[in-house]
């Protein structure tokens, strides 16, 4: 493992107040999003959409790294240029989702464990030759009646730690993503308690498997109440709970935290990130940025509708949402930007 290489990649991704764009939706997720937007769900339409993203003018002003899906890293733009090359030309570092999805955990109904460790060393070597400098693995943690169990936490953090160690062996920065879902009626306090427990278990496992904490990016959820909880909290309450939870469980040696948006609206996700960076500047030992998918992409996807005549407008919206996220990363977001 070359720690210098890992640190350099992280520094480049987050330079000048930039963040990460997650564009690594797997086929089932793409299908769901396209179906909802009334766009045909074909590999060619997925390619055209990814082309729209990687060729967006000015995207590199706010995006330092983009996470791709296996299908996309093997695809080309209409000009025959690999998507990765288009990103690199724009100064955006390509990353790759390497997990194989969250699957049912046997004997633990409704709980999931993310798979994909088998053959990962070889896959990482191939992705590296294709230009990927960082990777992503997402664990899915659900709060519900009778769940979450310790078995689910244990299985998922074990996989995350094994994945992270394999990435670092290949000089690829691992994004470590333990996502506590917003689905459910749970309160903000329950999200806090579960997230804290998961993060503590995660860092203990990362230590066990000798992962260099200075060479990872943590991608957590913000501390918000479940979508179905009648008591939703103010922006300042969410920011404070999120900062307290992270300070309690994330070592200061981690260089960067990049939040997922998790189904929050683009505006709310930006408001939360902004309040964290603005109100708690002196309490953050890490870079606190974003690795949003929906909170950057959704409005652009809705405008594009699969029509070439809408590409320019969709790209403007995508670029504007990315700029807003970057402003929030710096604590400079203002609702006038909406
Ligand atoms: C892009 O979505 C990623 C997961 O995709 P699959 O479920 O299809 O594998 C996901 O990990 C994403 O990177 C993060 O959740 C961030 O996305 P949001 O929409 O939560 O910001």
Tab-separated table of C-alpha atoms and ligand atoms in Angstrom:
chain	number	residue	atom	x	y	z
A	1	UNK	CA	0.000	0.000	0.000
A	2	UNK	CA	1.303	3.436	-0.921
A	3	UNK	CA	-0.263	5.864	1.575
A	4	UNK	CA	1.101	8.811	-0.355
A	5	UNK	CA	-0.860	7.817	-3.457
A	6	UNK	CA	-4.062	7.369	-1.437
A	7	UNK	CA	-3.687	10.751	0.256
A	8	UNK	CA	-2.924	12.438	-3.056
A	9	UNK	CA	-6.103	11.024	-4.621
A	10	UNK	CA	-8.223	12.218	-1.687
A	11	UNK	CA	-6.614	15.673	-1.803
A	12	UNK	CA	-7.328	15.970	-5.531
A	13	UNK	CA	-10.960	14.861	-5.225
A	14	UNK	CA	-11.773	17.479	-2.593
A	15	UNK	CA	-9.496	20.295	-3.833
A	16	UNK	CA	-11.002	23.780	-4.102
A	17	UNK	CA	-14.180	22.924	-2.219
A	18	UNK	CA	-15.283	20.155	-4.598
A	19	UNK	CA	-17.153	16.939	-3.848
A	20	UNK	CA	-18.173	13.643	-5.426
A	21	UNK	CA	-20.952	12.829	-7.864
A	22	UNK	CA	-22.371	9.324	-7.390
A	23	UNK	CA	-23.483	8.141	-10.835
A	24	UNK	CA	-23.099	4.444	-10.061
A	25	UNK	CA	-26.734	3.360	-10.060
A	26	UNK	CA	-26.895	-0.366	-10.733
A	27	UNK	CA	-29.261	-1.667	-13.431
A	28	UNK	CA	-32.221	-2.236	-11.059
A	29	UNK	CA	-31.871	1.288	-9.598
A	30	UNK	CA	-31.495	2.856	-13.048
A	31	UNK	CA	-34.566	0.971	-14.200
A	32	UNK	CA	-36.575	2.285	-11.241
A	33	UNK	CA	-35.479	5.905	-11.742
A	34	UNK	CA	-36.023	5.847	-15.524
A	35	UNK	CA	-39.412	4.186	-15.155
A	36	UNK	CA	-40.517	6.901	-12.710
A	37	UNK	CA	-39.340	9.605	-15.158
A	38	UNK	CA	-41.073	7.918	-18.116
A	39	UNK	CA	-37.797	7.141	-19.917
A	40	UNK	CA	-37.280	3.818	-21.771
A	41	UNK	CA	-35.213	1.465	-19.629
A	42	UNK	CA	-32.589	0.272	-22.110
A	43	UNK	CA	-28.805	0.025	-21.891
A	44	UNK	CA	-28.580	2.578	-24.720
A	45	UNK	CA	-30.684	5.116	-22.780
A	46	UNK	CA	-28.549	4.546	-19.680
A	47	UNK	CA	-25.477	5.222	-21.851
A	48	UNK	CA	-26.964	8.396	-23.286
A	49	UNK	CA	-27.790	9.631	-19.802
A	50	UNK	CA	-24.281	8.919	-18.498
A	51	UNK	CA	-22.895	10.670	-21.589
A	52	UNK	CA	-25.046	13.686	-20.761
A	53	UNK	CA	-23.471	13.767	-17.295
A	54	UNK	CA	-19.809	13.302	-18.226
A	55	UNK	CA	-20.010	15.926	-20.988
A	56	UNK	CA	-21.711	18.580	-18.837
A	57	UNK	CA	-19.789	21.842	-19.306
A	58	UNK	CA	-18.280	23.212	-16.088
A	59	UNK	CA	-19.067	20.117	-13.985
A	60	UNK	CA	-15.420	20.008	-12.896
A	61	UNK	CA	-15.830	23.341	-11.083
A	62	UNK	CA	-17.693	21.552	-8.283
A	63	UNK	CA	-17.105	17.827	-8.858
A	64	UNK	CA	-13.670	16.344	-8.174
A	65	UNK	CA	-14.598	12.659	-8.479
A	66	UNK	CA	-17.395	10.644	-10.093
A	67	UNK	CA	-18.373	7.095	-9.135
A	68	UNK	CA	-19.203	4.883	-12.119
A	69	UNK	CA	-21.047	1.588	-12.479
A	70	UNK	CA	-19.293	-1.361	-14.166
A	71	UNK	CA	-21.475	-0.927	-17.276
A	72	UNK	CA	-20.480	2.752	-17.625
A	73	UNK	CA	-16.729	2.305	-17.154
A	74	UNK	CA	-16.842	0.028	-20.223
A	75	UNK	CA	-18.922	2.444	-22.343
A	76	UNK	CA	-18.034	5.215	-24.747
A	77	UNK	CA	-19.549	8.526	-25.756
A	78	UNK	CA	-20.992	8.982	-29.265
A	79	UNK	CA	-17.497	10.073	-30.405
A	80	UNK	CA	-16.040	6.725	-29.361
A	81	UNK	CA	-14.295	8.209	-26.343
A	82	UNK	CA	-14.409	6.066	-23.193
A	83	UNK	CA	-16.585	7.705	-20.501
A	84	UNK	CA	-13.604	7.544	-18.111
A	85	UNK	CA	-11.454	9.486	-20.568
A	86	UNK	CA	-14.136	12.164	-20.907
A	87	UNK	CA	-14.124	12.552	-17.116
A	88	UNK	CA	-10.340	12.628	-16.876
A	89	UNK	CA	-10.140	15.221	-19.665
A	90	UNK	CA	-12.485	17.384	-17.610
A	91	UNK	CA	-10.247	16.981	-14.549
A	92	UNK	CA	-12.696	14.693	-12.728
A	93	UNK	CA	-11.218	11.570	-11.106
A	94	UNK	CA	-13.072	8.367	-12.048
A	95	UNK	CA	-14.140	5.966	-9.313
A	96	UNK	CA	-15.974	2.641	-9.472
A	97	UNK	CA	-18.684	0.884	-7.494
A	98	UNK	CA	-17.273	-2.576	-6.743
A	99	UNK	CA	-19.914	-4.125	-4.523
A	100	UNK	CA	-22.323	-6.618	-6.089
A	101	UNK	CA	-25.367	-5.371	-4.248
A	102	UNK	CA	-27.162	-5.932	-0.947
A	103	UNK	CA	-28.648	-9.440	-0.641
A	104	UNK	CA	-30.900	-11.039	2.010
A	105	UNK	CA	-29.000	-12.166	5.110
A	106	UNK	CA	-29.966	-15.806	5.717
A	107	UNK	CA	-31.877	-16.393	8.966
A	108	UNK	CA	-32.343	-12.630	9.462
A	109	UNK	CA	-35.552	-11.664	7.671
A	110	UNK	CA	-35.596	-8.163	6.133
A	111	UNK	CA	-31.878	-7.630	6.781
A	112	UNK	CA	-29.279	-7.295	4.038
A	113	UNK	CA	-25.604	-7.983	3.587
A	114	UNK	CA	-23.603	-6.532	0.725
A	115	UNK	CA	-21.778	-9.087	-1.408
A	116	UNK	CA	-18.832	-8.852	-3.795
A	117	UNK	CA	-15.604	-9.864	-2.047
A	118	UNK	CA	-14.931	-12.924	-4.201
A	119	UNK	CA	-12.570	-12.000	-7.032
A	120	UNK	CA	-12.387	-8.400	-5.850
A	121	UNK	CA	-8.568	-8.262	-5.955
A	122	UNK	CA	-8.647	-9.132	-9.668
A	123	UNK	CA	-11.528	-6.761	-10.427
A	124	UNK	CA	-9.721	-3.890	-8.710
A	125	UNK	CA	-6.624	-4.589	-10.800
A	126	UNK	CA	-8.715	-4.389	-13.973
A	127	UNK	CA	-10.532	-1.207	-12.927
A	128	UNK	CA	-7.177	0.381	-12.134
A	129	UNK	CA	-5.952	-0.238	-15.676
A	130	UNK	CA	-9.156	1.439	-16.873
A	131	UNK	CA	-8.359	4.583	-14.852
A	132	UNK	CA	-10.288	4.171	-11.588
A	133	UNK	CA	-8.459	5.718	-8.634
A	134	UNK	CA	-11.105	5.226	-5.988
A	135	UNK	CA	-13.875	2.719	-5.298
A	136	UNK	CA	-17.154	2.441	-3.446
A	137	UNK	CA	-18.935	-0.247	-1.420
A	138	UNK	CA	-22.324	0.396	0.134
A	139	UNK	CA	-23.726	-1.475	3.128
A	140	UNK	CA	-27.456	-1.081	3.744
A	141	UNK	CA	-28.704	-0.855	7.321
A	142	UNK	CA	-32.453	-0.851	7.939
A	143	UNK	CA	-34.177	0.287	11.122
A	144	UNK	CA	-37.498	-1.463	11.688
A	145	UNK	CA	-39.537	-3.638	13.984
A	146	UNK	CA	-37.246	-6.308	15.408
A	147	UNK	CA	-34.320	-5.124	13.332
A	148	UNK	CA	-31.412	-4.051	13.343
A	149	UNK	CA	-29.516	-7.082	14.682
A	150	UNK	CA	-25.879	-7.324	15.726
A	151	UNK	CA	-25.449	-10.079	13.127
A	152	UNK	CA	-26.379	-7.633	10.353
A	153	UNK	CA	-23.974	-4.985	11.641
A	154	UNK	CA	-21.195	-7.532	12.053
A	155	UNK	CA	-21.598	-9.054	8.569
A	156	UNK	CA	-21.687	-5.654	6.872
A	157	UNK	CA	-18.771	-3.985	8.656
A	158	UNK	CA	-16.681	-7.120	8.163
A	159	UNK	CA	-17.286	-6.912	4.401
A	160	UNK	CA	-16.584	-3.164	4.358
A	161	UNK	CA	-13.264	-3.667	6.156
A	162	UNK	CA	-12.175	-6.543	3.858
A	163	UNK	CA	-13.120	-4.433	0.825
A	164	UNK	CA	-11.259	-1.373	2.134
A	165	UNK	CA	-8.101	-3.390	2.784
A	166	UNK	CA	-8.186	-4.854	-0.739
A	167	UNK	CA	-8.609	-1.391	-2.247
A	168	UNK	CA	-5.680	0.014	-0.314
A	169	UNK	CA	-3.514	-2.937	-1.336
A	170	UNK	CA	-4.166	-1.794	-4.933
A	171	UNK	CA	-3.554	1.911	-4.096
A	172	UNK	CA	-7.221	2.624	-4.749
A	173	UNK	CA	-9.005	4.851	-2.210
A	174	UNK	CA	-11.988	3.043	-0.675
A	175	UNK	CA	-15.180	4.991	-0.097
A	176	UNK	CA	-16.656	3.207	2.891
A	177	UNK	CA	-20.439	3.624	2.847
A	178	UNK	CA	-22.556	2.276	5.704
A	179	UNK	CA	-25.985	3.706	4.864
A	180	UNK	CA	-28.615	3.766	7.598
A	181	UNK	CA	-31.787	4.117	5.539
A	182	UNK	CA	-34.341	6.891	5.978
A	183	UNK	CA	-37.130	4.376	5.244
A	184	UNK	CA	-39.251	3.883	8.367
A	185	UNK	CA	-40.948	5.744	11.196
A	186	UNK	CA	-37.928	5.988	13.484
A	187	UNK	CA	-37.057	9.185	15.344
A	188	UNK	CA	-33.886	11.222	14.881
A	189	UNK	CA	-32.627	9.794	18.183
A	190	UNK	CA	-32.993	6.243	16.842
A	191	UNK	CA	-31.060	7.188	13.712
A	192	UNK	CA	-28.396	8.735	15.918
A	193	UNK	CA	-28.085	5.649	18.135
A	194	UNK	CA	-28.005	3.166	15.253
A	195	UNK	CA	-25.557	5.220	13.172
A	196	UNK	CA	-23.243	5.670	16.137
A	197	UNK	CA	-23.313	1.947	16.878
A	198	UNK	CA	-22.657	1.019	13.244
A	199	UNK	CA	-19.807	3.518	12.886
A	200	UNK	CA	-18.132	2.335	16.091
A	201	UNK	CA	-18.373	-1.283	14.920
A	202	UNK	CA	-17.042	-0.222	11.514
A	203	UNK	CA	-13.971	1.576	12.841
A	204	UNK	CA	-13.165	-1.298	15.152
A	205	UNK	CA	-13.229	-3.664	12.139
A	206	UNK	CA	-11.181	-1.282	9.978
A	207	UNK	CA	-8.578	-1.301	12.761
A	208	UNK	CA	-8.653	-5.109	12.959
A	209	UNK	CA	-8.040	-5.454	9.218
A	210	UNK	CA	-5.221	-2.850	9.284
A	211	UNK	CA	-6.974	-0.327	7.072
A	212	UNK	CA	-5.116	2.995	6.966
A	213	UNK	CA	-7.728	5.485	8.158
A	214	UNK	CA	-5.838	8.342	6.503
A	215	UNK	CA	-6.476	6.637	3.164
A	216	UNK	CA	-10.265	6.238	3.231
A	217	UNK	CA	-13.311	8.404	2.550
A	218	UNK	CA	-16.301	7.780	4.811
A	219	UNK	CA	-19.722	8.075	3.151
A	220	UNK	CA	-22.359	8.100	5.891
A	221	UNK	CA	-25.990	9.166	6.150
A	222	UNK	CA	-26.908	12.399	7.868
A	223	UNK	CA	-28.751	12.051	11.181
A	224	UNK	CA	-32.369	12.602	10.163
A	225	UNK	CA	-35.633	11.071	11.359
A	226	UNK	CA	-37.187	8.310	9.238
A	227	UNK	CA	-39.371	9.504	6.344
A	228	UNK	CA	-42.500	8.240	8.120
A	229	UNK	CA	-41.719	9.813	11.491
A	230	UNK	CA	-44.364	12.419	12.376
A	231	UNK	CA	-41.728	14.507	14.140
A	232	UNK	CA	-39.351	15.934	11.529
A	233	UNK	CA	-36.524	18.157	12.745
A	234	UNK	CA	-35.223	21.589	11.839
A	235	UNK	CA	-32.122	22.057	9.703
A	236	UNK	CA	-30.115	23.187	12.731
A	237	UNK	CA	-31.222	20.172	14.783
A	238	UNK	CA	-30.182	17.771	12.024
A	239	UNK	CA	-26.825	19.515	11.630
A	240	UNK	CA	-26.131	19.388	15.351
A	241	UNK	CA	-27.148	15.725	15.732
A	242	UNK	CA	-25.044	14.774	12.705
A	243	UNK	CA	-21.940	16.566	13.971
A	244	UNK	CA	-22.325	15.106	17.494
A	245	UNK	CA	-22.784	11.591	16.161
A	246	UNK	CA	-19.788	11.782	13.833
A	247	UNK	CA	-17.576	13.328	16.513
A	248	UNK	CA	-18.476	10.497	18.830
A	249	UNK	CA	-17.634	7.710	16.363
A	250	UNK	CA	-15.296	8.880	13.565
A	251	UNK	CA	-11.565	9.216	14.303
A	252	UNK	CA	-9.964	12.547	13.404
A	253	UNK	CA	-7.423	10.676	11.265
A	254	UNK	CA	-10.107	10.111	8.608
A	255	UNK	CA	-9.401	12.868	6.072
A	256	UNK	CA	-12.845	13.266	4.544
A	257	UNK	CA	-16.509	12.566	5.081
A	258	UNK	CA	-18.758	12.732	2.002
A	259	UNK	CA	-22.459	12.393	2.782
A	260	UNK	CA	-24.996	10.468	0.753
A	261	UNK	CA	-28.309	12.270	0.269
A	262	UNK	CA	-30.436	9.185	0.949
A	263	UNK	CA	-33.698	10.459	-0.523
A	264	UNK	CA	-33.650	13.971	0.960
A	265	UNK	CA	-34.706	16.589	-1.563
A	266	UNK	CA	-31.794	18.386	-3.268
A	267	UNK	CA	-32.625	21.595	-1.368
A	268	UNK	CA	-32.867	19.959	2.065
A	269	UNK	CA	-29.665	17.965	1.530
A	270	UNK	CA	-27.872	21.215	0.629
A	271	UNK	CA	-29.340	23.040	3.644
A	272	UNK	CA	-28.167	20.296	6.002
A	273	UNK	CA	-24.654	20.132	4.556
A	274	UNK	CA	-24.435	23.904	4.657
A	275	UNK	CA	-25.525	24.144	8.300
A	276	UNK	CA	-22.975	21.485	9.282
A	277	UNK	CA	-20.140	23.394	7.628
A	278	UNK	CA	-21.322	26.859	8.613
A	279	UNK	CA	-22.447	26.371	12.220
A	280	UNK	CA	-19.893	23.787	13.316
A	281	UNK	CA	-16.754	24.782	11.424
A	282	UNK	CA	-14.586	24.598	14.546
A	283	UNK	CA	-15.853	21.149	15.513
A	284	UNK	CA	-14.998	19.370	12.252
A	285	UNK	CA	-11.600	17.664	12.157
A	286	UNK	CA	-12.409	16.278	8.697
A	287	UNK	CA	-13.334	17.709	5.301
A	288	UNK	CA	-17.130	17.464	5.279
A	289	UNK	CA	-18.363	17.194	1.707
A	290	UNK	CA	-20.906	15.325	-0.419
A	291	UNK	CA	-21.149	12.215	-2.548
A	292	UNK	CA	-24.731	12.769	-3.680
A	293	UNK	CA	-26.574	10.870	-6.394
A	294	UNK	CA	-30.244	11.883	-6.282
A	295	UNK	CA	-29.662	15.309	-4.697
A	296	UNK	CA	-27.557	16.303	-7.707
A	297	UNK	CA	-28.986	14.218	-10.532
A	298	UNK	CA	-32.742	13.926	-10.007
A	299	UNK	CA	-33.842	17.363	-11.309
A	300	UNK	CA	-31.679	16.916	-14.426
A	301	UNK	CA	-33.065	13.435	-15.108
A	302	UNK	CA	-36.608	14.789	-14.804
A	303	UNK	CA	-35.882	17.566	-17.320
A	304	UNK	CA	-34.006	15.356	-19.802
A	305	UNK	CA	-36.879	12.855	-20.203
A	306	UNK	CA	-34.725	10.909	-22.673
A	307	UNK	CA	-35.027	13.652	-25.365
A	308	UNK	CA	-31.940	15.026	-27.103
A	309	UNK	CA	-33.601	18.449	-27.346
A	310	UNK	CA	-33.529	18.629	-23.525
A	311	UNK	CA	-29.837	17.783	-23.058
A	312	UNK	CA	-28.598	21.369	-22.752
A	313	UNK	CA	-31.229	22.333	-20.199
A	314	UNK	CA	-30.621	19.135	-18.207
A	315	UNK	CA	-26.873	19.785	-18.186
A	316	UNK	CA	-27.438	23.331	-16.925
A	317	UNK	CA	-29.556	21.991	-14.077
A	318	UNK	CA	-27.028	19.275	-13.240
A	319	UNK	CA	-24.200	21.797	-13.177
A	320	UNK	CA	-26.226	24.179	-11.033
A	321	UNK	CA	-27.117	21.441	-8.475
A	322	UNK	CA	-23.460	20.441	-8.279
A	323	UNK	CA	-22.498	24.085	-7.686
A	324	UNK	CA	-25.092	24.345	-4.925
A	325	UNK	CA	-23.728	21.209	-3.224
A	326	UNK	CA	-20.203	22.619	-3.425
A	327	UNK	CA	-21.375	25.923	-1.949
A	328	UNK	CA	-22.941	23.959	0.928
A	329	UNK	CA	-19.670	22.116	1.398
A	330	UNK	CA	-18.038	25.494	1.992
A	331	UNK	CA	-20.906	26.717	4.200
A	332	UNK	CA	-21.754	29.362	1.601
A	333	UNK	CA	-25.134	28.083	0.406
A	334	UNK	CA	-28.015	30.523	0.146
A	335	UNK	CA	-31.594	29.702	-0.887
A	336	UNK	CA	-31.316	32.400	-3.595
A	337	UNK	CA	-29.128	29.885	-5.458
A	338	UNK	CA	-32.166	27.616	-5.916
B	1	LIG	C1	-26.255	5.754	-7.000
B	1	LIG	O1	-26.820	4.941	-6.013
B	1	LIG	C2	-25.894	4.134	-5.276
B	1	LIG	C3	-26.413	2.760	-5.028
B	1	LIG	O2	-26.825	2.258	-6.161
B	1	LIG	P1	-27.429	0.773	-6.172
B	1	LIG	O3	-28.405	0.676	-5.045
B	1	LIG	O4	-28.073	0.750	-7.491
B	1	LIG	O5	-26.277	-0.162	-6.041
B	1	LIG	C4	-25.751	4.647	-3.868
B	1	LIG	O6	-24.756	3.941	-3.166
B	1	LIG	C5	-25.396	6.063	-3.889
B	1	LIG	O7	-24.061	6.194	-4.324
B	1	LIG	C6	-25.521	6.648	-2.500
B	1	LIG	O8	-26.598	6.110	-1.781
B	1	LIG	C7	-25.714	8.111	-2.679
B	1	LIG	O9	-26.894	8.287	-3.418
B	1	LIG	P2	-28.016	9.240	-2.829
B	1	LIG	O10	-29.092	9.220	-3.849
B	1	LIG	O11	-28.376	8.601	-1.524
B	1	LIG	O12	-27.317	10.561	-2.672
